Coordinates of C-alpha atoms in Angstrom, one line a residue:
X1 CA -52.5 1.3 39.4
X2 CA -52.0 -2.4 38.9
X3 CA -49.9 -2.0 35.8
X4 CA -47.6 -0.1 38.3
X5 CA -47.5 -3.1 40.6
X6 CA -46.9 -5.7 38.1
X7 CA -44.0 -3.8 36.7
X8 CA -42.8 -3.3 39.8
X9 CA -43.2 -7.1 40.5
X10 CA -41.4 -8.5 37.5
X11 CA -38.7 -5.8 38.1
X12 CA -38.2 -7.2 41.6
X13 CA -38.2 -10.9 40.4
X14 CA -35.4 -10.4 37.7
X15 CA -31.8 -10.9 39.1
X16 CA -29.5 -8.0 40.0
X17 CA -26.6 -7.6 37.7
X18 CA -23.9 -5.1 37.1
X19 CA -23.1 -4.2 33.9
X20 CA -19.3 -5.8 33.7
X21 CA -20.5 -8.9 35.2
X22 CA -22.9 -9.0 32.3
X23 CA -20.3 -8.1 29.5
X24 CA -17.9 -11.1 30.8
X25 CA -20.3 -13.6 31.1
X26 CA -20.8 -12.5 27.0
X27 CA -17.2 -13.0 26.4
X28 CA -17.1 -16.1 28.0
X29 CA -20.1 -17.6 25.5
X30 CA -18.4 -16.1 22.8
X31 CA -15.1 -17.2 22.9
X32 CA -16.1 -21.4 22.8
X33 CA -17.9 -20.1 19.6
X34 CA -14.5 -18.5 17.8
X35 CA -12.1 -21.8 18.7
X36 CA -13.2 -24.1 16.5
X37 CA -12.7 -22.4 13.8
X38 CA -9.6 -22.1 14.6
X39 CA -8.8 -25.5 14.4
X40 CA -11.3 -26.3 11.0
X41 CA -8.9 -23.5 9.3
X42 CA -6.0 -26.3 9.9
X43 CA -7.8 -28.3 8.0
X44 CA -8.1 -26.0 4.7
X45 CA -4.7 -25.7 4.8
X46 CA -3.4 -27.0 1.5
X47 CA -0.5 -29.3 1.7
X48 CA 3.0 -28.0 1.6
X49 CA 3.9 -29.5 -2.0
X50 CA 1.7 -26.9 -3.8
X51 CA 2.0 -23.8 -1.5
X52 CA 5.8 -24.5 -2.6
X53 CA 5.1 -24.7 -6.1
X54 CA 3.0 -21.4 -5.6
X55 CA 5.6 -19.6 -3.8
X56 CA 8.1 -20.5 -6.4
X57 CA 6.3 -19.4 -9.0
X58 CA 5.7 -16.4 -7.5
X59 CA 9.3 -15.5 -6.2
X60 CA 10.3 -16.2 -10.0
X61 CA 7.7 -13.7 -11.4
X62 CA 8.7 -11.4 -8.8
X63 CA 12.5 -11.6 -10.1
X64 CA 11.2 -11.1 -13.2
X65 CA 9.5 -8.3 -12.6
X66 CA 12.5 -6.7 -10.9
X67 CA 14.9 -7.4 -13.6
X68 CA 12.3 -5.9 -16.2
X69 CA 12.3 -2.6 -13.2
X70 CA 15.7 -2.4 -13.5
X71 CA 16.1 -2.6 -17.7
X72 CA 13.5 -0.1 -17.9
X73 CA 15.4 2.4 -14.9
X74 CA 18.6 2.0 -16.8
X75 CA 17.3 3.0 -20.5
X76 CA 14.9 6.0 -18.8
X77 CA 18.4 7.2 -17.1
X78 CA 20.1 6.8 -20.7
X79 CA 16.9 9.2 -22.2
X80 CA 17.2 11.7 -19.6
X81 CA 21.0 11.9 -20.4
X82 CA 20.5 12.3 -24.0
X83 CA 17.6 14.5 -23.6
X84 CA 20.2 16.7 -21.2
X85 CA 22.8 17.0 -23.8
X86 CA 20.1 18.2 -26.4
X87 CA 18.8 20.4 -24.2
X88 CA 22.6 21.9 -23.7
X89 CA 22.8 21.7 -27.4
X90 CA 19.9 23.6 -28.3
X91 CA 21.4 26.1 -25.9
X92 CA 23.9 26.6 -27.7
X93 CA 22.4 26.6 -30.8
X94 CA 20.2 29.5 -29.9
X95 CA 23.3 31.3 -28.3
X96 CA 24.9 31.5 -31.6
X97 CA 21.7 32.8 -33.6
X98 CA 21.2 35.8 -31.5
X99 CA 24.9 36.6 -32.0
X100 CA 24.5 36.1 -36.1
X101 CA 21.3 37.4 -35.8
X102 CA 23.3 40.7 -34.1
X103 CA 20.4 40.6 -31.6
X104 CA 23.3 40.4 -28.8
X105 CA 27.1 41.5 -28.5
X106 CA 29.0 38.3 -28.7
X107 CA 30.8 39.7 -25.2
X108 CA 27.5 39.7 -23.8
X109 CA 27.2 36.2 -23.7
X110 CA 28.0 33.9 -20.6
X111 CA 31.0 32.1 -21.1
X112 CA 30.4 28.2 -21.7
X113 CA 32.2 25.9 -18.5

């Protein structure tokens, strides 16, 4: 029974408070603890001669980059043409053996546009 009491004791001795009041006074030892480093990030900053020389070097391999995009879009739409007109060719082609081949009447055939 004296367990009981003690508990009851310590319980009465601790302070009273709510659960929000407790959750702000975490934010408010928290925050001092993300500021400064904040301001030590200013510090790592590297200076503006080289980030320059970084970004330049990366805008001119980006323009690379999209030139070489561009070369490579243009021949692909040059292969897809040629490969179209074979395609049409061999078409024809086939068209023609049936008809020597007397697999088809000639008048059966679709006329070319």
């Amino acid at each position: 029974m004296s367990f009981f009491v003690e508990v009851a004791s310590t319980r009465s001795q601790m302070p009273r408070v709510k659960a929000g009041k407790m959750k702000r006074g975490l934010r408010n030892e928290v925050s001092p603890v993300v500021q400064p480093r904040s301001t030590s990030a200013k510090v790592s900053v590297p200076d503006s001669s080289a980030t320059g020389n970084e970004y330049r070097a990366l805008r001119r391999k980006y323009l690379l980059l999209e030139e070489e995009s561009f070369t490579v879009g243009k021949k692909l739409r040059e292969v897809e043409d040629e490969v179209k007109e074979l395609e049409e060719e061999k078409l024809a082609l086939l068209d023609q053996l049936v008809v020597l081949e007397g697999l088809i009447d000639p008048s059966e055939l679709e006329p070319q546009l």
